[in-house]
Coordinates of C-alpha atoms in Angstrom, one line a residue:
Chain R
M1 CA 137.1 130.8 123.3
K2 CA 139.9 130.4 120.8
Q3 CA 141.5 127.0 120.7
L4 CA 144.9 126.7 122.3
D5 CA 147.6 126.8 119.6
L6 CA 150.6 124.8 120.7
R7 CA 152.7 126.3 117.9
R8 CA 152.6 129.7 119.7
F9 CA 154.4 128.3 122.8
P10 CA 157.9 129.8 123.1
G11 CA 160.6 127.3 122.3
F12 CA 158.2 125.0 120.4
F13 CA 160.2 125.1 117.2
A14 CA 163.5 124.5 119.0
I15 CA 162.2 121.4 120.8
T16 CA 160.6 120.0 117.7
L17 CA 163.9 120.5 115.8
L18 CA 165.9 118.8 118.6
C19 CA 163.5 115.8 118.6
V20 CA 163.7 115.4 114.8
V21 CA 167.5 115.6 114.9
V22 CA 167.9 113.1 117.7
L23 CA 165.5 110.7 115.9
Y24 CA 166.9 111.0 112.4
A25 CA 170.6 112.0 112.6
P26 CA 171.9 108.5 113.2
L27 CA 169.9 107.2 110.2
M28 CA 171.2 110.1 108.1
V29 CA 174.8 109.4 109.1
V30 CA 174.4 105.7 108.1
S31 CA 172.7 106.5 104.8
V32 CA 175.3 109.2 103.9
Y33 CA 178.3 107.1 104.9
S34 CA 177.0 104.1 102.9
F35 CA 178.1 106.1 99.8
N36 CA 181.6 106.7 101.2
A37 CA 184.5 105.8 98.9
S38 CA 186.9 105.2 101.8
T39 CA 186.9 102.1 104.0
S40 CA 186.7 104.3 107.1
I41 CA 183.4 104.7 108.8
T42 CA 184.2 108.2 110.1
N43 CA 186.2 110.0 107.4
W44 CA 184.5 111.1 104.2
G45 CA 186.5 110.0 101.2
G46 CA 184.2 111.0 98.3
F47 CA 181.1 109.6 96.8
S48 CA 180.9 106.1 95.5
L49 CA 178.6 103.1 95.1
D50 CA 181.4 100.6 95.8
W51 CA 179.8 99.3 99.0
Y52 CA 176.5 98.6 97.3
V53 CA 178.4 96.7 94.7
D54 CA 180.2 94.9 97.5
V55 CA 176.9 93.9 99.1
F56 CA 175.8 92.0 96.0
T57 CA 179.2 90.7 94.8
G58 CA 181.7 91.0 97.6
P59 CA 183.1 88.1 99.7
E60 CA 180.3 88.4 102.2
S61 CA 177.5 88.6 99.7
P62 CA 176.5 84.9 99.7
K63 CA 176.0 85.0 103.4
F64 CA 173.9 88.1 103.2
Q65 CA 171.9 86.8 100.2
R66 CA 171.0 83.6 102.0
A67 CA 170.0 85.6 105.1
A68 CA 167.9 88.0 103.0
M69 CA 166.2 85.1 101.3
N70 CA 165.3 83.6 104.7
S71 CA 164.0 87.0 105.9
L72 CA 161.9 87.4 102.8
I73 CA 160.3 83.9 103.0
I74 CA 159.6 84.3 106.7
A75 CA 158.2 87.8 106.4
V76 CA 155.8 86.8 103.5
L77 CA 154.6 83.6 105.3
A78 CA 154.4 85.2 108.7
G79 CA 152.6 88.2 107.2
L80 CA 150.1 86.0 105.4
C81 CA 149.3 83.7 108.3
A82 CA 149.1 86.6 110.8
T83 CA 146.8 88.5 108.4
L84 CA 144.5 85.5 108.0
I85 CA 144.3 85.0 111.8
A86 CA 143.8 88.7 112.4
T87 CA 141.1 89.0 109.8
S88 CA 139.2 86.1 111.4
A89 CA 139.6 87.7 114.8
A90 CA 138.4 91.1 113.5
V91 CA 135.3 89.5 111.9
A92 CA 134.5 87.7 115.2
M93 CA 135.1 90.8 117.3
H94 CA 133.0 93.1 115.1
R95 CA 130.3 90.9 113.7
A96 CA 129.6 88.2 116.3
G97 CA 127.7 90.7 118.6
R98 CA 128.4 90.6 122.3
F99 CA 129.9 87.5 123.6
K100 CA 131.3 86.5 126.9
G101 CA 134.9 87.5 127.3
K102 CA 134.9 89.9 124.4
T103 CA 137.0 92.5 126.3
A104 CA 139.4 89.8 127.4
T105 CA 139.7 88.6 123.8
F106 CA 140.6 92.1 122.7
A107 CA 143.2 92.4 125.4
L108 CA 144.7 89.0 124.5
I109 CA 144.9 89.9 120.8
N110 CA 146.8 93.1 121.5
L111 CA 148.8 92.0 124.5
P112 CA 152.0 91.2 122.5
L113 CA 152.2 95.0 121.7
M114 CA 152.6 95.7 125.4
V115 CA 154.7 92.8 126.6
P116 CA 158.5 93.6 126.5
E117 CA 159.9 91.9 123.4
V118 CA 162.6 90.2 125.3
V119 CA 160.0 88.5 127.5
T120 CA 158.3 87.2 124.4
A121 CA 161.6 86.1 123.1
V122 CA 162.6 84.2 126.2
A123 CA 159.1 82.7 126.5
S124 CA 159.2 81.5 122.9
L125 CA 162.6 80.0 123.4
I126 CA 161.6 78.1 126.5
F127 CA 158.3 77.0 124.8
F128 CA 160.1 75.6 121.8
T129 CA 162.7 73.9 123.9
A130 CA 160.1 72.4 126.2
I131 CA 158.1 70.8 123.3
G132 CA 161.3 69.7 121.6
F133 CA 161.4 71.9 118.6
S134 CA 164.9 72.6 117.4
G135 CA 165.7 76.1 116.2
G136 CA 165.4 76.9 112.5
I137 CA 163.2 78.5 109.9
G138 CA 160.2 76.8 111.5
T139 CA 160.6 78.2 114.9
I140 CA 161.4 81.7 113.6
L141 CA 158.2 81.5 111.5
L142 CA 156.0 80.4 114.3
A143 CA 157.3 83.1 116.6
H144 CA 156.9 85.7 113.9
I145 CA 153.3 84.8 113.2
T146 CA 152.5 85.1 116.9
F147 CA 153.9 88.6 117.4
C148 CA 152.7 89.9 114.0
I149 CA 149.0 89.2 114.7
P150 CA 148.3 92.4 116.7
F151 CA 150.1 94.5 114.0
A152 CA 147.9 93.0 111.3
Y153 CA 144.8 93.2 113.5
L154 CA 144.9 96.9 114.2
P155 CA 144.4 98.3 110.6
I156 CA 142.0 95.5 109.8
A157 CA 139.8 96.2 112.8
A158 CA 140.0 99.9 112.2
R159 CA 138.7 99.3 108.6
M160 CA 136.0 97.0 109.8
Q161 CA 134.7 99.5 112.2
S162 CA 134.0 101.9 109.3
V163 CA 131.9 99.2 107.5
P164 CA 128.4 99.4 108.9
D165 CA 126.7 96.0 109.2
S166 CA 123.7 97.4 107.1
Y167 CA 125.8 96.4 104.0
E168 CA 125.7 92.7 104.9
Q169 CA 122.0 93.0 106.0
A170 CA 121.3 94.5 102.6
A171 CA 123.1 91.6 100.9
M172 CA 121.1 89.1 102.9
D173 CA 117.9 90.9 102.2
L174 CA 118.8 90.5 98.6
Y175 CA 119.0 86.7 98.9
A176 CA 122.7 86.4 99.7
T177 CA 123.6 83.6 102.1
P178 CA 125.8 84.7 105.1
W179 CA 128.9 83.3 103.3
E180 CA 128.0 85.2 100.1
A181 CA 127.4 88.4 102.1
F182 CA 130.9 87.9 103.6
R183 CA 132.7 87.0 100.3
L184 CA 130.9 89.5 98.0
I185 CA 130.4 92.5 100.3
L186 CA 132.3 92.5 103.6
L187 CA 135.6 91.1 102.3
P188 CA 136.0 93.5 99.3
L189 CA 135.1 96.4 101.6
M190 CA 137.7 95.2 104.2
M191 CA 140.4 94.7 101.6
P192 CA 142.3 98.0 102.1
G193 CA 142.6 97.2 105.8
I194 CA 143.6 93.6 105.2
F195 CA 146.3 94.7 102.7
S196 CA 147.5 97.4 105.0
G197 CA 147.6 94.9 107.9
F198 CA 149.6 92.4 105.8
L199 CA 152.2 95.1 104.8
L200 CA 152.6 96.1 108.4
A201 CA 153.0 92.5 109.6
F202 CA 155.4 91.8 106.7
I203 CA 157.7 94.7 107.6
I204 CA 157.6 94.0 111.4
S205 CA 158.6 90.4 110.6
L206 CA 161.3 91.5 108.2
D207 CA 162.9 93.9 110.7
D208 CA 162.7 91.8 113.8
F209 CA 166.0 91.0 115.5
L210 CA 165.4 90.2 119.1
I211 CA 163.0 87.3 119.0
T212 CA 164.6 85.9 115.9
N213 CA 168.0 85.9 117.6
F214 CA 166.6 83.9 120.6
V215 CA 164.6 81.2 118.6
K216 CA 166.8 80.7 115.6
G217 CA 169.1 77.7 115.6
A218 CA 172.8 77.8 115.0
G219 CA 173.6 78.5 111.3
V220 CA 170.2 79.9 110.4
E221 CA 170.4 83.7 109.8
T222 CA 167.9 86.3 108.9
L223 CA 169.1 89.6 107.5
P224 CA 169.0 91.5 110.9
T225 CA 170.8 88.7 112.7
A226 CA 173.4 88.4 109.9
I227 CA 174.0 92.1 110.1
F228 CA 174.5 91.9 113.9
G229 CA 176.9 89.0 113.4
A230 CA 178.9 91.0 110.9
V231 CA 179.0 94.0 113.1
K232 CA 180.5 92.0 115.9
Q233 CA 183.6 91.6 113.8
G234 CA 183.8 95.4 113.3
I235 CA 181.7 97.8 111.4
K236 CA 182.4 98.0 107.7
P237 CA 180.8 100.4 105.3
N238 CA 179.0 97.5 103.5
I239 CA 176.9 97.1 106.7
M240 CA 175.8 100.7 106.2
A241 CA 174.8 99.9 102.6
I242 CA 172.7 96.9 103.7
S243 CA 171.2 99.0 106.5
T244 CA 170.3 101.8 104.1
L245 CA 168.7 99.3 101.7
M246 CA 166.6 97.8 104.5
L247 CA 165.6 101.3 105.6
G248 CA 164.5 102.0 102.1
V249 CA 162.4 98.9 101.9
S250 CA 160.8 99.6 105.3
V251 CA 159.9 103.2 104.3
V252 CA 158.4 102.0 101.1
F253 CA 156.2 99.4 102.8
V254 CA 155.1 101.5 105.7
T255 CA 154.2 104.3 103.3
L256 CA 152.3 101.9 101.2
S257 CA 150.5 100.5 104.2
W258 CA 149.5 104.0 105.3
L259 CA 148.4 105.1 101.8
I260 CA 146.2 102.0 101.3
G261 CA 144.7 102.4 104.7
R262 CA 144.0 106.1 104.0
S263 CA 142.5 105.5 100.5
G264 CA 140.1 102.9 102.1
Q265 CA 139.1 105.4 104.7
A266 CA 138.4 108.2 102.2
K267 CA 135.8 106.0 100.6
K268 CA 134.0 105.7 103.8
P269 CA 130.2 106.3 103.2
Chain X
M1 CA 88.6 93.4 97.4
T2 CA 92.1 92.2 97.3
G3 CA 93.6 89.5 99.6
T4 CA 96.0 89.8 102.5
V5 CA 99.6 89.5 101.6
I6 CA 101.1 89.8 105.1
N7 CA 99.4 88.8 108.3
I8 CA 101.1 89.8 111.5
D9 CA 99.7 87.7 114.3
R10 CA 100.4 88.6 117.9
V11 CA 104.0 89.4 117.3
V12 CA 106.1 90.0 120.4
K13 CA 109.7 91.2 120.4
R14 CA 111.8 91.5 123.5
F15 CA 115.3 92.9 123.9
G16 CA 116.4 91.5 127.2
T17 CA 113.9 92.8 129.7
F18 CA 112.6 95.5 127.3
T19 CA 109.5 94.6 125.3
A20 CA 109.6 96.5 121.9
L21 CA 106.4 94.9 120.5
H22 CA 103.4 93.8 122.6
E23 CA 101.4 91.2 120.7
V24 CA 101.1 93.4 117.6
S25 CA 98.6 92.1 115.0
L26 CA 97.8 93.7 111.7
D27 CA 97.1 92.7 108.1
I28 CA 98.6 94.2 105.0
A29 CA 96.6 93.9 101.8
E30 CA 98.0 93.2 98.4
N31 CA 98.7 96.3 96.3
E32 CA 98.5 98.5 99.4
F33 CA 100.6 101.4 100.5
F34 CA 100.7 100.7 104.2
T35 CA 102.5 103.0 106.7
L36 CA 103.8 102.3 110.2
L37 CA 103.7 105.7 111.9
G38 CA 104.9 106.7 115.3
P39 CA 107.4 108.6 117.4
S40 CA 111.0 107.2 117.7
G41 CA 111.1 104.2 119.9
C42 CA 107.5 103.1 119.2
G43 CA 108.6 99.8 117.7
K44 CA 107.8 100.6 114.0
T45 CA 111.3 99.9 112.8
T46 CA 111.6 96.8 115.0
L47 CA 108.4 95.5 113.4
L48 CA 109.8 96.2 109.9
R49 CA 113.0 94.4 110.8
C50 CA 111.0 91.4 112.1
I51 CA 109.2 91.2 108.7
A52 CA 112.5 91.5 106.9
G53 CA 114.1 88.8 109.1
F54 CA 116.9 90.9 110.7
E55 CA 115.3 90.5 114.1
P56 CA 114.0 87.1 115.3
V57 CA 110.5 87.4 116.9
S58 CA 110.1 86.5 120.5
G59 CA 106.6 85.3 119.9
G60 CA 103.7 85.2 117.3
Q61 CA 103.7 84.6 113.6
I62 CA 104.3 86.5 110.5
R63 CA 102.5 85.0 107.6
L64 CA 103.2 85.7 103.9
H65 CA 100.3 84.5 101.8
G66 CA 99.4 82.3 104.7
E67 CA 102.8 80.7 105.2
D68 CA 104.6 81.5 108.5
I69 CA 107.9 83.1 107.5
A70 CA 109.0 84.0 111.1
P71 CA 111.5 81.1 111.3
L72 CA 113.1 81.9 107.9
P73 CA 116.4 83.8 107.6
P74 CA 116.3 87.1 105.7
F75 CA 117.7 85.6 102.5
K76 CA 114.9 83.1 102.2
R77 CA 112.1 85.7 102.5
P78 CA 110.6 87.1 99.3
V79 CA 110.6 90.6 100.7
N80 CA 113.1 93.4 100.0
T81 CA 114.1 96.4 102.0
V82 CA 115.0 100.0 101.2
F83 CA 117.3 101.0 104.1
Q84 CA 117.3 104.3 105.8
H85 CA 120.8 105.2 104.6
Y86 CA 120.3 103.0 101.5
A87 CA 123.3 100.7 102.2
L88 CA 124.3 100.7 98.5
F89 CA 127.4 98.5 98.0
P90 CA 130.1 101.2 97.5
H91 CA 132.5 98.9 95.6
M92 CA 129.9 98.1 92.9
T93 CA 128.4 100.2 90.1
V94 CA 124.8 101.2 90.1
L95 CA 124.0 98.4 87.7
E96 CA 125.8 95.8 89.7
N97 CA 124.0 96.9 92.8
V98 CA 120.6 96.4 91.2
M99 CA 121.7 93.1 89.6
F100 CA 122.9 91.7 93.0
G101 CA 119.6 90.3 94.2
L102 CA 118.7 88.8 90.9
Q103 CA 122.1 87.0 90.6
R104 CA 121.7 85.6 94.1
L105 CA 118.4 84.2 92.9
G106 CA 120.2 82.4 90.2
W107 CA 119.3 84.7 87.2
S108 CA 121.8 84.6 84.3
V109 CA 123.9 87.8 83.9
V110 CA 122.0 88.7 80.7
D111 CA 118.5 88.3 82.2
A112 CA 119.6 90.1 85.4
E113 CA 121.0 93.0 83.5
G114 CA 117.8 93.3 81.5
R115 CA 115.6 93.4 84.6
A116 CA 118.0 95.7 86.4
K117 CA 117.9 98.2 83.5
Q118 CA 114.1 98.0 83.6
A119 CA 114.1 98.8 87.3
L120 CA 116.5 101.7 86.9
E121 CA 114.3 103.0 84.1
L122 CA 111.3 103.0 86.5
V123 CA 113.2 105.3 88.8
H124 CA 114.6 107.4 85.9
L125 CA 118.2 106.6 86.5
S126 CA 119.1 104.8 83.2
Q127 CA 122.0 107.3 82.5
F128 CA 124.0 106.3 85.6
L129 CA 124.5 102.6 85.1
K130 CA 128.3 102.6 85.3
R131 CA 128.6 105.1 88.2
R132 CA 129.5 104.2 91.8
P133 CA 127.0 105.1 94.5
G134 CA 129.6 107.6 95.9
Q135 CA 129.3 109.6 92.7
L136 CA 125.5 110.1 93.1
S137 CA 123.5 112.6 95.0
G138 CA 121.4 111.6 98.0
G139 CA 118.2 111.6 95.9
Q140 CA 119.8 109.5 93.2
Q141 CA 121.2 107.0 95.8
Q142 CA 117.7 106.7 97.2
R143 CA 116.4 105.8 93.7
V144 CA 119.1 103.2 93.2
A145 CA 118.2 101.7 96.6
L146 CA 114.5 101.6 95.4
A147 CA 115.4 100.0 92.1
R148 CA 117.6 97.4 93.8
A149 CA 114.9 96.4 96.1
L150 CA 112.2 96.3 93.4
A151 CA 114.2 94.4 90.8
P152 CA 113.6 90.9 92.3
E153 CA 109.8 91.7 92.4
P154 CA 109.3 91.1 96.1
K155 CA 105.9 90.2 97.4
V156 CA 106.3 93.1 99.8
L157 CA 108.7 96.1 99.7
L158 CA 109.8 97.4 103.1
L159 CA 110.9 101.0 103.4
D160 CA 112.7 102.2 106.5
E161 CA 112.4 106.0 106.7
P162 CA 113.9 106.2 103.2
L163 CA 113.2 109.9 102.8
S164 CA 114.6 111.1 106.1
A165 CA 118.1 111.6 104.7
L166 CA 116.9 113.9 101.9
D167 CA 116.4 117.6 102.2
L168 CA 112.9 119.0 102.5
K169 CA 112.2 120.1 98.8
L170 CA 113.4 116.7 97.5
R171 CA 111.5 114.8 100.1
Q172 CA 108.2 116.4 99.0
A173 CA 108.9 115.6 95.3
V174 CA 109.9 112.0 96.0
R175 CA 106.7 111.3 98.0
M176 CA 104.4 111.5 95.0
E177 CA 106.8 109.6 92.9
L178 CA 107.0 106.8 95.5
K179 CA 103.3 106.6 95.6
Q180 CA 103.2 106.5 91.8
I181 CA 105.8 103.7 91.6
Q182 CA 103.8 101.7 94.1
R183 CA 100.7 102.0 91.9
E184 CA 102.6 101.1 88.8
T185 CA 104.3 98.0 90.2
G186 CA 101.3 96.9 92.3
I187 CA 103.7 95.7 95.0
A188 CA 102.6 96.2 98.6
F189 CA 104.7 98.8 100.3
V190 CA 105.3 98.9 104.1
F191 CA 106.6 102.3 104.8
V192 CA 108.1 103.3 108.2
T193 CA 108.1 107.0 109.1
H194 CA 107.8 109.3 112.1
D195 CA 106.6 112.1 109.7
Q196 CA 102.8 112.4 109.9
E197 CA 102.7 114.5 106.7
E198 CA 104.5 111.8 104.8
A199 CA 102.1 109.2 106.2
L200 CA 99.0 111.2 105.4
T201 CA 100.0 112.1 101.8
M202 CA 101.1 108.7 100.6
S203 CA 99.4 105.9 102.5
D204 CA 96.3 103.9 101.7
R205 CA 96.2 102.9 105.3
I206 CA 98.2 103.9 108.4
A207 CA 99.0 102.0 111.6
V208 CA 99.8 104.5 114.4
M209 CA 102.1 102.9 116.9
S210 CA 103.4 103.9 120.3
D211 CA 105.2 102.0 123.0
G212 CA 105.1 98.8 121.1
H213 CA 101.3 98.9 120.7
V214 CA 99.2 99.6 117.6
Q215 CA 97.0 102.5 118.6
Q216 CA 94.9 102.7 115.5
I217 CA 94.7 101.4 111.9
G218 CA 92.8 103.2 109.3
A219 CA 92.8 105.4 106.2
P220 CA 94.6 108.8 106.6
R221 CA 91.3 110.6 106.7
E222 CA 89.9 108.2 109.3
I223 CA 93.0 108.5 111.5
Y224 CA 92.9 112.3 111.4
E225 CA 89.2 112.9 111.7
A226 CA 88.2 110.0 113.9
P227 CA 91.2 109.3 116.1
A228 CA 90.6 106.3 118.4
N229 CA 92.3 107.7 121.4
R230 CA 94.1 110.6 122.9
F231 CA 97.6 109.5 121.7
V232 CA 96.4 109.4 118.0
A233 CA 94.6 112.7 118.3
D234 CA 97.6 114.4 119.7
F235 CA 100.2 112.7 117.5
I236 CA 98.4 113.3 114.1
G237 CA 98.1 117.0 113.4
E238 CA 97.5 119.6 116.0
T239 CA 94.7 119.4 118.5
N240 CA 93.5 121.0 121.8
L241 CA 92.9 118.4 124.5
I242 CA 90.5 119.6 127.2
E243 CA 89.2 117.6 130.1
V244 CA 85.4 117.7 130.3
P245 CA 82.6 116.1 132.3
V246 CA 80.6 113.6 130.2
L247 CA 76.8 113.8 130.5
G248 CA 75.9 110.8 128.4
I249 CA 76.9 108.6 125.5
S250 CA 74.6 106.8 123.0
D251 CA 75.1 105.5 119.4
G252 CA 78.6 106.9 119.0
M253 CA 77.5 110.4 120.1
A254 CA 78.5 112.0 123.4
E255 CA 77.0 114.9 125.3
V256 CA 79.6 116.8 127.2
S257 CA 79.5 120.0 129.2
L258 CA 81.9 122.7 128.1
P259 CA 83.9 125.1 130.3
G260 CA 81.8 128.1 130.7
G261 CA 78.5 126.3 131.0
G262 CA 77.3 125.2 127.5
T263 CA 76.8 121.6 126.4
L264 CA 78.0 120.0 123.1
R265 CA 77.1 116.9 121.2
C266 CA 80.0 115.3 119.4
P267 CA 81.2 111.9 118.0
T268 CA 83.1 109.5 120.2
P269 CA 84.6 106.0 119.9
L270 CA 83.5 105.3 123.4
S271 CA 80.5 103.2 124.0
R272 CA 80.0 103.5 127.8
A273 CA 79.4 106.6 129.7
V274 CA 82.5 107.8 131.7
G275 CA 82.7 110.5 134.3
Q276 CA 85.4 112.5 132.7
G277 CA 86.5 112.5 129.1
I278 CA 89.1 114.3 126.9
L279 CA 87.6 116.6 124.3
S280 CA 89.8 117.0 121.2
L281 CA 89.2 120.2 119.3
R282 CA 91.0 120.6 115.9
P283 CA 92.3 124.2 115.8
E284 CA 91.5 124.7 112.1
R285 CA 87.8 123.8 112.6
I286 CA 87.2 126.5 115.1
D287 CA 86.0 129.9 114.0
L288 CA 85.5 133.3 115.6
C289 CA 81.9 134.5 116.2
P290 CA 79.9 137.0 118.1
A291 CA 79.7 136.1 121.8
S292 CA 75.9 135.5 121.6
E293 CA 76.3 132.6 119.2
A294 CA 79.5 131.2 120.8
D295 CA 80.0 127.6 122.0
L296 CA 83.0 128.7 124.0
T297 CA 84.3 132.0 125.2
V298 CA 88.0 132.5 125.6
I299 CA 90.5 135.3 126.2
A300 CA 92.9 136.0 123.4
T301 CA 96.5 135.9 124.7
D302 CA 98.8 135.8 121.7
Q303 CA 99.0 135.4 117.9
V304 CA 101.6 133.8 115.7
Y305 CA 101.8 134.7 112.0
L306 CA 102.4 131.6 109.8
G307 CA 101.9 132.9 106.3
T308 CA 99.0 130.8 105.1
D309 CA 97.5 130.7 108.5
I310 CA 97.4 132.8 111.7
Q311 CA 97.6 130.9 114.9
L312 CA 95.6 132.5 117.7
K313 CA 96.5 131.5 121.3
A314 CA 93.7 131.8 123.8
Q315 CA 92.9 130.9 127.4
L316 CA 89.8 129.0 128.4
E317 CA 87.9 129.7 131.6
G318 CA 89.9 127.9 134.2
G319 CA 93.2 129.0 132.6
Q320 CA 93.8 126.2 130.1
E321 CA 95.6 127.2 126.9
M322 CA 94.2 126.5 123.5
T323 CA 95.1 127.2 119.9
I324 CA 92.9 128.3 117.0
R325 CA 94.0 128.4 113.4
L326 CA 92.5 131.0 111.2
Q327 CA 93.0 131.3 107.5
N328 CA 95.0 134.3 106.5
A329 CA 92.3 136.0 104.5
E330 CA 92.2 139.7 103.9
A331 CA 89.0 140.1 106.0
T332 CA 90.4 138.2 109.0
R333 CA 90.1 140.5 111.9
L334 CA 92.2 139.4 114.9
P335 CA 91.0 140.2 118.4
E336 CA 93.2 142.4 120.6
R337 CA 95.2 140.7 123.2
G338 CA 93.3 140.4 126.5
T339 CA 89.8 140.7 124.9
Q340 CA 87.0 138.1 125.2
V341 CA 86.4 136.1 122.0
G342 CA 83.5 133.9 121.0
L343 CA 84.4 130.6 119.4
R344 CA 82.1 128.5 117.2
L345 CA 83.0 124.8 116.8
E346 CA 82.3 123.7 113.3
A347 CA 81.3 120.2 112.2
G348 CA 84.0 117.7 112.9
A349 CA 85.9 120.0 115.2
A350 CA 85.2 118.1 118.4
R351 CA 85.6 114.4 119.4
L352 CA 85.3 112.9 122.8
L353 CA 88.1 110.5 123.8
S354 CA 88.7 108.5 127.0
A355 CA 90.7 110.3 129.6

């Protein structure tokens, strides 16, 4: 029997087109209007880079720069910590054999993906208040590490599944201690997954608004919360420029993460 | 006479409630090509993994030159393994792969490189030092795996079906080469395979295993020509197994009565008379003959052309099927289907085994 070809269904192309338009038209509008010469956000007044210049030198630029620096520091640290924890978790899940509560552990690691973000946000806020942490970079960082773990875990675990344990056995057969087998064999083979996991965690942290907004203290802003604050006073084209820049960074990192993950997989034995 | 390098003493291995090895005992001599042969699930790979240290034993001892190594982790045992799928480290070059074990043993880079190059020369791969395993063919990868395992000069080399991933032509060529390398290095090889032809062509001695038991240990010729029991006779080569009444047994010879009325004297590993026995008849040691001189009379039912041989299928009195292999010579005359044929059992054709 011939395999069913979805592309032959009537209307397939139209529906596909509709979905793509609905998904990407708003992003297109923002990107295009960020190059608008006029101050209007609805009327095209010719091409210019004024708003990009404004982002870096305009009256609001110090605020945005501070927020961007906060975002970057948090994303790097949260990405690193989450990757470290996720790597340890992946090693335990795939190399420790069967242990009691393995399925439960897997569910716990990935639960944050399923829990509505606002619930995590409220829970984090209540938790920090309860233990007496005042909002600031520290609370944002802790919250980010927590919800970034599953995002880092997925590519790392996927990579690890493709590394058969005969490599480590071969290493130990050749007189490597378990630690040497891990450091010299397993870790280098997992590296594409680990890097991919870090990039994903980094970008998830960089883009997060909801949880950050709940747990940040007064006066501390990350780029998404700073943008939101600015938008409340009316949308100016400089917001579109910042948004377009962030979009660009996200696209670059996600693509990088995907490419690294794929290159690792192609080398699968 | 050389000494024993590995002494496996009543080794038991259990996985939960399943017992993979039942008090297996065997000795492997120095400088020996020793094969563990058996169908999948017989415990041969488990035994190899117990020697390597990947599986802890549930009971018994594994002695290497008299010292019990069963409690040692794999990285403290002076044995090396060639894995079924080679398990070459994909992120290292061929040379780095072969140097790996030496460096873990504390060799300097210079010394390790020298020895690694020697090992690669032994397997004729000196031109590929800087390649990655992924850039090599299956046969070349297998050689790298061999060089990597030989470089630290283990007391025993363990090989886990290393030829099974190669295609048929290559497999046959590599057999002789493996045997030659074993002779050159003088290291004892323990070779695991389910392929009886591999076992017969390469081994000094074979241990035939099934269901976690050693069925027989002996030289290839002994295993084939004097199987200890029904399983070995059936597993090694082709045979016809016919149930017969036993008339008497003395001094390793049995007298049995054949279907159709005749009697036959043949060797047997049994020492006591039993009521019924299993007669193993090797198909290539049976010949056609006139009915008056025949040990057995059968009715020809079918023939299969095999090129070098012709396989004749026949039916015994009582309906049991049997197979005869005739050499495909020009003068070979094959009986018509449905006609009666006389069979002569040549020397070594028959052996009586316990039922």
